[in-house]
């Protein structure tokens, strides 16, 4: 589990998969930005009289700790939100927003493209927080022995129970059509929810959904390199070459015994005492660039275009003769805090079982990468623009150090996930996969293949980043993004009509 916006920009809290430490913190930063924008938007619109703020209900449903063992009576609280403002009543559809590896908030049923469509179709809006994240966790939920009940299969069972709960509470019937929505990991859950339970979910929108588990996700950094070249978003050959030169210089300095100076240059929180610390530093530096690409134009740090200006020496703040190494130092200086490069400290943080009810659940998400998905963004491929120090071995050792999961068991975990869900060749219909072409996660999703008869319809949005389609539409959106949202709207409207025809 890395764009400033006007006050009235309606943006969704994004749930986005990642595995790097800095990348996780960037994701949490995006989360906070979206939440603050959401509050500002609602307050401004209410003050201006444009609309009243709907009353949103925050409630909890007790879920079995283990859905697959009837002898287990222990339960966990699961938070959900409900917005009835647009609902037509007993014959109206239900739009369910699926939470992921972050806490959710009332914004999940107040803002976003799915909320706009709910207003158009008179839908009841509900959002379910993922088990073991946010407030949906028991006091001892982060203990390793309890984490074995954290899985996508348990999460889908939660959704089934939630479907029944909402149906009984609002006296719903088969006349009420359910559509699911999710972005990134929750996007995969949205697709899987429909796939496994088509009698409950009529259609699903899966945005930036990595439905294929992958142990060695080297393709992530391949796409990062391609996006840094992409002139449409401000990239260039000069940019990606400068990134390669900068990381080569850092690696040479570390291997040359200059780790003390490197730690000082990049303002590390602690000295680089071990080779593992050096790898953590390189990972943190790579994460800054990876996050900039993944969330291009979606947060307030920098865009690909701005990054390339710095790294290619075009920024006024840098002298022309500055070398690649120093340009990377300049880039890293934009961060808010010192760089955490102590491998020991990072392991201790991931071993910490203290529950935090807001933001990203980093320990929980790492567990899921070890037990189900992989997603390790390595750099052993020649197409990676960073350092070959970022190996699969260095990333997967966390599984054994933190959770006692042997590295040797990871391939079988990933293989099971793909057999169970069908990877990126699922045999499903009425699932719409939406991706941006500069988003590295599109490599693990379902992409257009030119087959007009393919029931797994998909959209690849030009020059667009992770989960961008889920934000509320605004005038400044590029034409490709506007067209993608129109296509999503057409699919949702068609599904609702088809469901009505089938009932008739």
CSV table of C-alpha atoms in Angstrom, one decimal:
chain,number,residue,atom,x,y,z
A,1,UNK,CA,0.0,0.0,0.0
A,2,UNK,CA,2.7,9.3,-2.9
A,3,UNK,CA,-2.1,19.1,-7.3
A,4,UNK,CA,-3.3,21.5,-5.3
A,5,UNK,CA,-7.0,21.9,-5.9
A,6,UNK,CA,-9.6,24.6,-5.8
A,7,UNK,CA,-11.8,24.7,-2.7
A,8,UNK,CA,-14.8,23.4,-4.5
A,9,UNK,CA,-13.1,20.5,-6.1
A,10,UNK,CA,-15.0,17.4,-5.0
A,11,UNK,CA,-12.5,14.6,-4.5
A,12,UNK,CA,-12.7,11.1,-3.3
A,13,UNK,CA,-10.6,9.5,-0.6
A,14,UNK,CA,-8.4,7.2,-2.6
A,15,UNK,CA,-7.5,3.8,-1.4
A,16,UNK,CA,-4.3,2.9,-3.3
A,17,UNK,CA,-2.1,-0.1,-3.1
A,18,UNK,CA,1.6,0.2,-2.5
A,19,UNK,CA,4.5,-1.5,-0.8
A,20,UNK,CA,7.2,1.1,-0.1
A,21,UNK,CA,7.4,3.0,3.2
A,22,UNK,CA,7.5,6.5,1.7
A,23,UNK,CA,4.9,5.5,-0.9
A,24,UNK,CA,2.6,4.5,1.9
A,25,UNK,CA,3.1,7.8,3.6
A,26,UNK,CA,2.5,9.7,0.4
A,27,UNK,CA,-0.8,7.7,0.0
A,28,UNK,CA,-1.8,8.8,3.5
A,29,UNK,CA,-0.9,12.4,2.6
A,30,UNK,CA,-3.2,12.1,-0.4
A,31,UNK,CA,-5.9,10.7,1.9
A,32,UNK,CA,-5.6,13.7,4.2
A,33,UNK,CA,-5.7,16.2,1.4
A,34,UNK,CA,-8.8,14.6,-0.1
A,35,UNK,CA,-10.5,14.6,3.3
A,36,UNK,CA,-9.7,18.3,3.9
A,37,UNK,CA,-10.9,19.2,0.4
A,38,UNK,CA,-14.1,17.3,1.0
A,39,UNK,CA,-14.8,19.2,4.2
A,40,UNK,CA,-14.0,22.5,2.6
A,41,UNK,CA,-16.2,21.8,-0.5
A,42,UNK,CA,-19.2,20.8,1.6
A,43,UNK,CA,-18.9,23.8,3.9
A,44,UNK,CA,-18.5,26.2,1.0
A,45,UNK,CA,-21.4,24.8,-1.0
A,46,UNK,CA,-23.7,24.8,2.0
A,47,UNK,CA,-22.7,28.4,2.8
A,48,UNK,CA,-23.3,29.4,-0.8
A,49,UNK,CA,-26.7,27.8,-0.7
A,50,UNK,CA,-25.9,25.5,-3.6
A,51,UNK,CA,-27.0,22.4,-1.7
A,52,UNK,CA,-27.6,21.2,1.8
A,53,UNK,CA,-25.2,18.8,3.3
A,54,UNK,CA,-27.0,15.4,3.4
A,55,UNK,CA,-27.3,13.7,6.8
A,56,UNK,CA,-24.8,10.8,6.8
A,57,UNK,CA,-25.2,7.9,9.2
A,58,UNK,CA,-22.1,6.3,10.7
A,59,UNK,CA,-22.9,3.0,12.2
A,60,UNK,CA,-21.4,-0.5,12.9
A,61,UNK,CA,-22.3,-4.0,12.1
A,62,UNK,CA,-20.9,-7.0,14.1
A,63,UNK,CA,-19.2,-9.3,11.7
A,64,UNK,CA,-17.9,-12.9,12.5
A,65,UNK,CA,-14.2,-12.9,13.0
A,66,UNK,CA,-14.1,-16.0,10.8
A,67,UNK,CA,-17.0,-16.4,8.3
A,68,UNK,CA,-15.8,-19.9,7.4
A,69,UNK,CA,-16.0,-21.5,10.8
A,70,UNK,CA,-19.4,-21.7,12.4
A,71,UNK,CA,-17.9,-22.7,15.7
A,72,UNK,CA,-16.2,-19.3,16.0
A,73,UNK,CA,-18.4,-16.9,17.8
A,74,UNK,CA,-16.1,-14.0,18.1
A,75,UNK,CA,-17.1,-10.9,16.2
A,76,UNK,CA,-15.4,-7.6,15.1
A,77,UNK,CA,-17.1,-4.2,14.7
A,78,UNK,CA,-17.3,-3.0,11.1
A,79,UNK,CA,-18.0,0.6,10.3
A,80,UNK,CA,-20.3,1.8,7.5
A,81,UNK,CA,-21.8,5.0,6.3
A,82,UNK,CA,-25.2,5.5,4.7
A,83,UNK,CA,-26.5,8.5,2.6
A,84,UNK,CA,-30.2,8.4,1.9
A,85,UNK,CA,-30.5,11.8,0.3
A,86,UNK,CA,-30.9,10.7,-3.3
A,87,UNK,CA,-32.7,7.4,-2.7
A,88,UNK,CA,-36.0,7.0,-4.6
A,89,UNK,CA,-37.3,4.6,-2.1
A,90,UNK,CA,-38.0,0.9,-2.1
A,91,UNK,CA,-37.5,0.5,-5.9
A,92,UNK,CA,-34.3,2.6,-6.1
A,93,UNK,CA,-30.9,1.0,-6.7
A,94,UNK,CA,-28.1,0.7,-4.1
A,95,UNK,CA,-24.6,1.9,-4.8
A,96,UNK,CA,-22.0,0.3,-2.5
A,97,UNK,CA,-18.6,1.9,-2.1
A,98,UNK,CA,-16.0,-0.6,-0.9
A,99,UNK,CA,-13.2,0.4,1.5
A,100,UNK,CA,-9.7,-0.8,1.4
A,101,UNK,CA,-6.4,-0.5,3.2
A,102,UNK,CA,-7.3,2.9,4.7
A,103,UNK,CA,-9.9,4.2,7.0
A,104,UNK,CA,-13.0,5.5,5.3
A,105,UNK,CA,-15.0,8.6,6.2
A,106,UNK,CA,-18.4,10.1,5.5
A,107,UNK,CA,-16.8,11.5,2.3
A,108,UNK,CA,-17.2,8.0,0.8
A,109,UNK,CA,-20.9,8.6,0.4
A,110,UNK,CA,-20.8,12.4,-0.1
A,111,UNK,CA,-18.3,13.0,-2.8
A,112,UNK,CA,-17.0,11.3,-5.9
A,113,UNK,CA,-18.1,10.2,-9.3
A,114,UNK,CA,-20.2,7.4,-7.9
A,115,UNK,CA,-22.1,9.9,-5.7
A,116,UNK,CA,-22.9,12.0,-8.8
A,117,UNK,CA,-24.3,8.9,-10.5
A,118,UNK,CA,-26.2,8.0,-7.4
A,119,UNK,CA,-27.9,11.4,-7.5
A,120,UNK,CA,-28.8,10.8,-11.2
A,121,UNK,CA,-30.3,7.4,-10.6
A,122,UNK,CA,-31.9,8.0,-7.1
A,123,UNK,CA,-29.6,5.4,-5.4
A,124,UNK,CA,-29.1,4.6,-1.8
A,125,UNK,CA,-25.4,5.1,-1.0
A,126,UNK,CA,-23.6,2.9,1.4
A,127,UNK,CA,-19.9,2.5,2.2
A,128,UNK,CA,-18.3,-0.4,4.1
A,129,UNK,CA,-14.9,-0.1,5.8
A,130,UNK,CA,-12.5,-3.0,5.2
A,131,UNK,CA,-12.1,-5.3,8.2
A,132,UNK,CA,-8.9,-4.6,10.3
A,133,UNK,CA,-8.6,-1.1,8.9
A,134,UNK,CA,-9.8,2.2,10.4
A,135,UNK,CA,-12.3,1.6,13.2
A,136,UNK,CA,-13.3,-1.9,11.9
A,137,UNK,CA,-11.0,-3.8,14.2
A,138,UNK,CA,-11.0,-5.4,17.7
A,139,UNK,CA,-8.6,-4.1,20.4
A,140,UNK,CA,-6.2,-7.0,19.8
A,141,UNK,CA,-6.7,-7.0,16.0
A,142,UNK,CA,-3.2,-6.3,15.0
A,143,UNK,CA,-1.7,-9.3,16.9
A,144,UNK,CA,-0.2,-11.6,14.3
A,145,UNK,CA,-2.4,-14.5,15.3
A,146,UNK,CA,-5.5,-12.4,14.6
A,147,UNK,CA,-4.2,-11.1,11.2
A,148,UNK,CA,-4.9,-14.6,9.7
A,149,UNK,CA,-8.5,-13.5,9.6
A,150,UNK,CA,-7.5,-10.5,7.4
A,151,UNK,CA,-8.0,-11.6,3.8
A,152,UNK,CA,-9.9,-10.6,0.6
A,153,UNK,CA,-12.1,-13.7,1.0
A,154,UNK,CA,-13.1,-12.7,4.5
A,155,UNK,CA,-13.7,-9.1,3.2
A,156,UNK,CA,-16.0,-10.5,0.5
A,157,UNK,CA,-17.9,-12.5,3.1
A,158,UNK,CA,-18.3,-9.2,5.1
A,159,UNK,CA,-19.8,-7.6,2.0
A,160,UNK,CA,-22.3,-10.5,1.7
A,161,UNK,CA,-23.4,-10.1,5.3
A,162,UNK,CA,-23.5,-6.3,4.9
A,163,UNK,CA,-25.7,-6.8,1.8
A,164,UNK,CA,-28.1,-8.9,3.8
A,165,UNK,CA,-28.1,-6.4,6.7
A,166,UNK,CA,-28.9,-3.4,4.5
A,167,UNK,CA,-31.5,-5.4,2.6
A,168,UNK,CA,-33.3,-6.3,5.8
A,169,UNK,CA,-33.0,-2.8,7.3
A,170,UNK,CA,-34.5,-1.1,4.3
A,171,UNK,CA,-36.9,-3.9,3.3
A,172,UNK,CA,-35.1,-4.3,0.0
A,173,UNK,CA,-35.9,-7.0,-2.5
A,174,UNK,CA,-34.7,-8.3,-5.9
A,175,UNK,CA,-36.3,-5.2,-7.3
A,176,UNK,CA,-33.4,-3.2,-5.9
A,177,UNK,CA,-30.3,-3.4,-8.2
A,178,UNK,CA,-26.9,-3.2,-6.5
A,179,UNK,CA,-23.8,-1.7,-8.2
A,180,UNK,CA,-20.4,-1.8,-6.5
A,181,UNK,CA,-17.6,0.7,-6.8
A,182,UNK,CA,-14.0,0.6,-5.6
A,183,UNK,CA,-10.5,2.0,-6.5
A,184,UNK,CA,-7.2,0.1,-6.5
A,185,UNK,CA,-7.4,-2.9,-4.1
A,186,UNK,CA,-11.1,-2.1,-3.4
A,187,UNK,CA,-11.5,-1.9,-7.2
A,188,UNK,CA,-10.3,-5.6,-7.3
A,189,UNK,CA,-12.8,-6.3,-4.5
A,190,UNK,CA,-15.6,-4.7,-6.5
A,191,UNK,CA,-14.8,-6.9,-9.5
A,192,UNK,CA,-14.5,-10.0,-7.3
A,193,UNK,CA,-17.7,-9.2,-5.3
A,194,UNK,CA,-19.7,-9.3,-8.6
A,195,UNK,CA,-17.7,-12.4,-9.9
A,196,UNK,CA,-18.3,-14.5,-6.8
A,197,UNK,CA,-21.8,-13.2,-6.0
A,198,UNK,CA,-23.5,-12.1,-9.2
A,199,UNK,CA,-26.9,-12.8,-7.6
A,200,UNK,CA,-26.2,-10.0,-5.2
A,201,UNK,CA,-24.2,-7.5,-7.3
A,202,UNK,CA,-25.6,-6.8,-10.8
A,203,UNK,CA,-22.7,-4.7,-12.0
A,204,UNK,CA,-19.3,-3.5,-10.8
A,205,UNK,CA,-16.9,-0.6,-11.5
A,206,UNK,CA,-13.3,-1.5,-10.8
A,207,UNK,CA,-11.0,1.5,-11.0
A,208,UNK,CA,-7.2,1.0,-11.1
A,209,UNK,CA,-7.9,-2.5,-9.9
A,210,UNK,CA,-4.9,-4.9,-9.7
A,211,UNK,CA,-6.8,-8.1,-10.1
A,212,UNK,CA,-3.7,-10.1,-10.9
A,213,UNK,CA,-1.5,-10.9,-7.8
A,214,UNK,CA,2.2,-10.7,-8.7
A,215,UNK,CA,5.1,-11.5,-6.5
A,216,UNK,CA,7.8,-9.7,-8.4
A,217,UNK,CA,6.0,-6.6,-9.7
A,218,UNK,CA,9.0,-5.3,-11.7
A,219,UNK,CA,6.5,-3.9,-14.3
A,220,UNK,CA,5.5,-1.2,-11.8
A,221,UNK,CA,8.9,0.5,-12.2
A,222,UNK,CA,8.9,-0.2,-15.9
A,223,UNK,CA,5.8,1.9,-16.2
A,224,UNK,CA,7.3,4.6,-14.0
A,225,UNK,CA,10.2,4.9,-16.4
A,226,UNK,CA,7.7,5.0,-19.4
A,227,UNK,CA,5.7,7.7,-17.7
A,228,UNK,CA,8.8,9.8,-17.0
A,229,UNK,CA,9.4,9.7,-20.8
A,230,UNK,CA,5.8,10.6,-21.7
A,231,UNK,CA,5.8,14.1,-23.1
A,232,UNK,CA,2.1,14.4,-22.7
A,233,UNK,CA,2.5,14.7,-18.9
A,234,UNK,CA,5.8,16.6,-19.0
A,235,UNK,CA,8.3,13.8,-19.2
A,236,UNK,CA,11.2,13.3,-21.6
A,237,UNK,CA,14.1,11.0,-22.5
A,238,UNK,CA,16.3,13.5,-20.7
A,239,UNK,CA,14.2,13.2,-17.6
A,240,UNK,CA,14.4,9.4,-17.2
A,241,UNK,CA,18.1,9.4,-18.1
A,242,UNK,CA,18.7,12.0,-15.4
A,243,UNK,CA,16.9,9.8,-12.9
A,244,UNK,CA,19.0,6.8,-13.9
A,245,UNK,CA,22.2,8.9,-13.5
A,246,UNK,CA,21.2,10.1,-10.1
A,247,UNK,CA,20.5,6.7,-8.7
A,248,UNK,CA,23.7,5.3,-10.2
A,249,UNK,CA,25.6,8.1,-8.5
A,250,UNK,CA,23.9,7.3,-5.1
A,251,UNK,CA,24.7,3.7,-5.5
A,252,UNK,CA,28.3,4.4,-6.4
A,253,UNK,CA,28.7,6.7,-3.4
A,254,UNK,CA,27.2,4.0,-1.1
A,255,UNK,CA,29.4,1.2,-2.5
A,256,UNK,CA,32.4,3.5,-2.4
A,257,UNK,CA,32.2,3.8,1.4
A,258,UNK,CA,30.7,7.3,1.5
A,259,UNK,CA,27.5,6.4,3.3
A,260,UNK,CA,28.1,9.0,6.1
A,261,UNK,CA,28.1,11.8,3.6
A,262,UNK,CA,25.1,10.3,1.7
A,263,UNK,CA,23.1,10.1,4.9
A,264,UNK,CA,23.9,13.8,5.6
A,265,UNK,CA,23.1,14.9,2.1
A,266,UNK,CA,19.7,13.2,2.1
A,267,UNK,CA,18.9,14.2,5.7
A,268,UNK,CA,18.4,10.7,6.9
A,269,UNK,CA,16.9,10.4,10.4
A,270,UNK,CA,19.8,8.1,11.5
A,271,UNK,CA,23.2,7.0,10.2
A,272,UNK,CA,23.4,4.3,7.5
A,273,UNK,CA,24.9,1.6,9.6
A,274,UNK,CA,24.1,-1.5,7.6
A,275,UNK,CA,23.6,-2.6,3.9
A,276,UNK,CA,19.9,-3.0,4.8
A,277,UNK,CA,19.9,0.7,5.8
A,278,UNK,CA,21.4,1.7,2.4
A,279,UNK,CA,18.6,-0.3,0.7
A,280,UNK,CA,16.0,1.5,2.7
A,281,UNK,CA,17.4,4.9,1.7
A,282,UNK,CA,17.4,4.0,-2.0
A,283,UNK,CA,13.8,2.7,-1.6
A,284,UNK,CA,12.7,5.9,0.0
A,285,UNK,CA,14.3,8.0,-2.8
A,286,UNK,CA,12.6,5.8,-5.4
A,287,UNK,CA,9.3,6.0,-3.6
A,288,UNK,CA,9.3,9.8,-4.0
A,289,UNK,CA,9.5,9.4,-7.8
A,290,UNK,CA,7.2,6.4,-7.8
A,291,UNK,CA,4.6,8.4,-5.8
A,292,UNK,CA,4.9,11.4,-8.1
A,293,UNK,CA,4.1,9.2,-11.1
A,294,UNK,CA,1.3,7.2,-9.4
A,295,UNK,CA,-0.5,10.3,-8.2
A,296,UNK,CA,0.4,12.8,-10.9
A,297,UNK,CA,-1.9,15.8,-10.7
A,298,UNK,CA,-3.7,14.2,-7.8
A,299,UNK,CA,-1.9,15.7,-4.8
A,300,UNK,CA,0.0,18.9,-3.7
A,301,UNK,CA,3.7,17.7,-3.7
A,302,UNK,CA,4.7,17.8,-7.4
A,303,UNK,CA,3.8,16.6,-10.8
A,304,UNK,CA,5.8,14.6,-13.3
A,305,UNK,CA,6.5,17.8,-15.2
A,306,UNK,CA,7.7,19.6,-12.1
A,307,UNK,CA,9.9,16.6,-11.1
A,308,UNK,CA,11.5,16.5,-14.5
A,309,UNK,CA,12.3,20.2,-14.3
A,310,UNK,CA,14.2,19.6,-11.1
A,311,UNK,CA,15.9,16.4,-12.1
A,312,UNK,CA,17.0,17.7,-15.5
A,313,UNK,CA,18.4,20.9,-14.0
A,314,UNK,CA,15.8,23.2,-15.5
A,315,UNK,CA,14.7,24.6,-12.1
A,316,UNK,CA,15.8,28.1,-11.4
A,317,UNK,CA,16.7,26.9,-7.9
A,318,UNK,CA,19.5,24.7,-9.2
A,319,UNK,CA,22.8,25.8,-10.9
A,320,UNK,CA,23.2,24.4,-14.3
A,321,UNK,CA,26.5,22.6,-13.5
A,322,UNK,CA,24.9,20.7,-10.6
A,323,UNK,CA,25.4,16.9,-11.0
A,324,UNK,CA,22.7,14.3,-11.1
A,325,UNK,CA,23.4,13.3,-7.5
A,326,UNK,CA,22.8,16.8,-6.2
A,327,UNK,CA,19.6,17.2,-8.3
A,328,UNK,CA,18.2,14.1,-6.5
A,329,UNK,CA,19.3,15.7,-3.2
A,330,UNK,CA,17.3,18.8,-4.3
A,331,UNK,CA,14.3,16.7,-5.2
A,332,UNK,CA,14.4,14.8,-1.8
A,333,UNK,CA,14.6,18.1,0.1
A,334,UNK,CA,11.0,18.8,-0.8
A,335,UNK,CA,9.9,16.2,1.7
A,336,UNK,CA,8.3,17.3,5.0
A,337,UNK,CA,10.5,15.2,7.4
A,338,UNK,CA,13.8,13.4,7.6
A,339,UNK,CA,14.2,10.3,5.6
A,340,UNK,CA,13.7,7.1,7.6
A,341,UNK,CA,16.4,4.7,6.4
A,342,UNK,CA,16.9,2.5,9.5
A,343,UNK,CA,15.9,-1.0,8.5
A,344,UNK,CA,15.7,-2.0,12.2
A,345,UNK,CA,13.4,0.9,13.0
A,346,UNK,CA,11.2,0.2,10.0
A,347,UNK,CA,10.9,-3.5,11.1
A,348,UNK,CA,10.0,-2.3,14.7
A,349,UNK,CA,7.3,0.0,13.3
A,350,UNK,CA,5.8,-2.8,11.3
A,351,UNK,CA,5.9,-5.1,14.4
A,352,UNK,CA,4.0,-2.5,16.4
A,353,UNK,CA,0.5,-3.7,17.2
A,354,UNK,CA,-0.8,-0.3,18.4
A,355,UNK,CA,-4.1,0.4,16.6
A,356,UNK,CA,-4.5,3.7,14.7
A,357,UNK,CA,-8.0,4.3,13.6
A,358,UNK,CA,-7.2,6.9,10.9
A,359,UNK,CA,-5.1,6.8,7.7
A,360,UNK,CA,-3.4,3.8,6.1
A,361,UNK,CA,-3.0,0.5,7.9
A,362,UNK,CA,0.6,-0.1,7.0
A,363,UNK,CA,1.1,-3.3,9.1
A,364,UNK,CA,-2.2,-4.8,7.9
A,365,UNK,CA,-1.4,-4.1,4.3
A,366,UNK,CA,2.0,-5.6,4.5
A,367,UNK,CA,0.5,-8.7,5.9
A,368,UNK,CA,-1.9,-8.9,2.9
A,369,UNK,CA,1.0,-8.5,0.5
A,370,UNK,CA,2.7,-11.5,2.2
A,371,UNK,CA,-0.3,-13.7,2.5
A,372,UNK,CA,-2.2,-12.9,-0.8
A,373,UNK,CA,-0.9,-10.4,-3.3
A,374,UNK,CA,2.9,-9.8,-3.4
A,375,UNK,CA,3.0,-6.5,-5.4
A,376,UNK,CA,6.7,-6.0,-4.5
A,377,UNK,CA,8.0,-3.2,-6.7
A,378,UNK,CA,11.5,-4.5,-7.5
A,379,UNK,CA,14.2,-3.0,-9.7
A,380,UNK,CA,16.2,-5.9,-11.0
A,381,UNK,CA,14.8,-5.5,-14.5
A,382,UNK,CA,16.9,-3.4,-17.0
A,383,UNK,CA,13.8,-1.2,-17.6
A,384,UNK,CA,13.8,0.1,-14.0
A,385,UNK,CA,15.1,3.6,-13.7
A,386,UNK,CA,16.3,3.2,-10.2
A,387,UNK,CA,18.9,1.0,-8.4
A,388,UNK,CA,19.4,-2.7,-8.7
A,389,UNK,CA,19.7,-2.7,-4.9
A,390,UNK,CA,15.9,-3.0,-4.7
A,391,UNK,CA,15.7,-6.7,-5.0
A,392,UNK,CA,12.8,-9.1,-4.4
A,393,UNK,CA,14.9,-10.7,-1.6
A,394,UNK,CA,15.2,-7.4,0.2
A,395,UNK,CA,11.5,-6.7,0.0
A,396,UNK,CA,10.1,-10.0,0.9
A,397,UNK,CA,12.2,-10.6,4.0
A,398,UNK,CA,9.8,-8.3,5.9
A,399,UNK,CA,7.3,-11.2,5.7
A,400,UNK,CA,9.4,-13.5,7.8
A,401,UNK,CA,10.9,-10.8,10.1
A,402,UNK,CA,7.5,-9.2,11.0
A,403,UNK,CA,4.9,-12.0,10.5
A,404,UNK,CA,6.9,-15.2,10.5
A,405,UNK,CA,5.7,-16.0,7.0
A,406,UNK,CA,8.5,-17.8,5.1
A,407,UNK,CA,9.7,-16.2,1.9
A,408,UNK,CA,9.6,-19.5,0.3
A,409,UNK,CA,5.8,-19.7,0.8
A,410,UNK,CA,5.0,-16.5,-1.0
A,411,UNK,CA,4.8,-18.0,-4.6
A,412,UNK,CA,2.1,-20.5,-3.5
A,413,UNK,CA,0.1,-17.7,-1.8
A,414,UNK,CA,0.2,-15.6,-5.0
A,415,UNK,CA,-0.6,-18.6,-7.2
A,416,UNK,CA,-3.7,-19.5,-5.1
A,417,UNK,CA,-5.0,-15.9,-5.3
A,418,UNK,CA,-4.8,-15.9,-9.1
A,419,UNK,CA,-6.4,-19.4,-9.3
A,420,UNK,CA,-9.2,-18.3,-7.0
A,421,UNK,CA,-10.1,-15.0,-8.8
A,422,UNK,CA,-8.9,-15.6,-12.3
A,423,UNK,CA,-6.1,-13.0,-12.3
A,424,UNK,CA,-6.4,-10.5,-15.2
A,425,UNK,CA,-8.4,-12.9,-17.4
A,426,UNK,CA,-11.6,-13.3,-15.3
A,427,UNK,CA,-14.7,-14.9,-16.8
A,428,UNK,CA,-17.0,-12.2,-15.7
A,429,UNK,CA,-19.6,-9.9,-17.3
A,430,UNK,CA,-20.9,-6.5,-16.3
A,431,UNK,CA,-17.6,-5.5,-14.7
A,432,UNK,CA,-16.0,-2.3,-16.0
A,433,UNK,CA,-12.3,-2.0,-15.5
A,434,UNK,CA,-11.0,1.6,-15.6
A,435,UNK,CA,-7.3,2.5,-15.7
A,436,UNK,CA,-5.0,5.4,-16.4
A,437,UNK,CA,-2.1,4.7,-18.7
A,438,UNK,CA,0.6,6.4,-16.6
A,439,UNK,CA,-0.6,4.6,-13.5
A,440,UNK,CA,1.8,1.6,-12.9
A,441,UNK,CA,-1.0,-0.5,-11.4
A,442,UNK,CA,-2.7,-0.8,-14.8
A,443,UNK,CA,-0.2,-3.6,-15.6
A,444,UNK,CA,-2.1,-5.9,-13.2
A,445,UNK,CA,-5.6,-4.9,-14.3
A,446,UNK,CA,-7.9,-5.9,-17.2
A,447,UNK,CA,-7.0,-3.8,-20.3
A,448,UNK,CA,-8.7,-3.3,-23.7
A,449,UNK,CA,-7.7,-6.0,-26.1
A,450,UNK,CA,-9.6,-4.9,-29.2
A,451,UNK,CA,-12.2,-7.7,-28.9
A,452,UNK,CA,-15.6,-6.0,-29.2
A,453,UNK,CA,-17.3,-9.2,-28.0
A,454,UNK,CA,-15.3,-9.2,-24.7
A,455,UNK,CA,-17.7,-9.0,-21.8
A,456,UNK,CA,-14.9,-7.7,-19.6
A,457,UNK,CA,-15.2,-4.2,-20.9
A,458,UNK,CA,-12.3,-1.9,-20.0
A,459,UNK,CA,-11.2,1.7,-20.4
A,460,UNK,CA,-7.6,2.9,-20.6
A,461,UNK,CA,-7.5,6.7,-20.0
A,462,UNK,CA,-4.7,8.6,-21.7
A,463,UNK,CA,-2.3,10.6,-19.5
A,464,UNK,CA,-4.2,9.8,-16.4
A,465,UNK,CA,-3.0,8.6,-13.0
A,466,UNK,CA,-4.2,6.2,-10.2
A,467,UNK,CA,-8.0,6.3,-9.4
A,468,UNK,CA,-8.4,9.7,-11.1
A,469,UNK,CA,-11.8,8.7,-12.6
A,470,UNK,CA,-13.3,8.3,-9.1
A,471,UNK,CA,-13.0,12.0,-8.3
A,472,UNK,CA,-16.0,14.2,-8.9
A,473,UNK,CA,-16.1,15.8,-12.4
A,474,UNK,CA,-14.8,19.3,-12.7
A,475,UNK,CA,-14.4,21.8,-15.6
A,476,UNK,CA,-10.6,21.5,-15.7
A,477,UNK,CA,-10.5,17.7,-16.3
A,478,UNK,CA,-8.8,16.6,-19.5
A,479,UNK,CA,-11.0,15.5,-22.4
A,480,UNK,CA,-9.9,11.8,-22.0
A,481,UNK,CA,-11.0,11.8,-18.4
A,482,UNK,CA,-14.3,13.4,-19.1
A,483,UNK,CA,-14.9,10.8,-21.9
A,484,UNK,CA,-14.0,8.0,-19.5
A,485,UNK,CA,-16.5,9.2,-16.9
A,486,UNK,CA,-19.2,9.4,-19.6
A,487,UNK,CA,-18.5,5.8,-20.6
A,488,UNK,CA,-18.7,4.7,-17.0
A,489,UNK,CA,-22.1,6.6,-16.7
A,490,UNK,CA,-23.3,4.8,-19.9
A,491,UNK,CA,-22.4,1.4,-18.4
A,492,UNK,CA,-24.1,2.1,-15.1
A,493,UNK,CA,-27.2,3.4,-16.8
A,494,UNK,CA,-27.3,0.4,-19.1
A,495,UNK,CA,-26.9,-2.1,-16.2
A,496,UNK,CA,-29.8,-0.5,-14.4
A,497,UNK,CA,-32.0,-0.6,-17.5
A,498,UNK,CA,-31.0,-4.3,-18.1
A,499,UNK,CA,-31.9,-5.2,-14.5
A,500,UNK,CA,-35.3,-3.5,-14.9
A,501,UNK,CA,-36.0,-5.3,-18.2
A,502,UNK,CA,-35.1,-8.6,-16.6
A,503,UNK,CA,-37.5,-7.9,-13.8
A,504,UNK,CA,-40.3,-7.1,-16.2
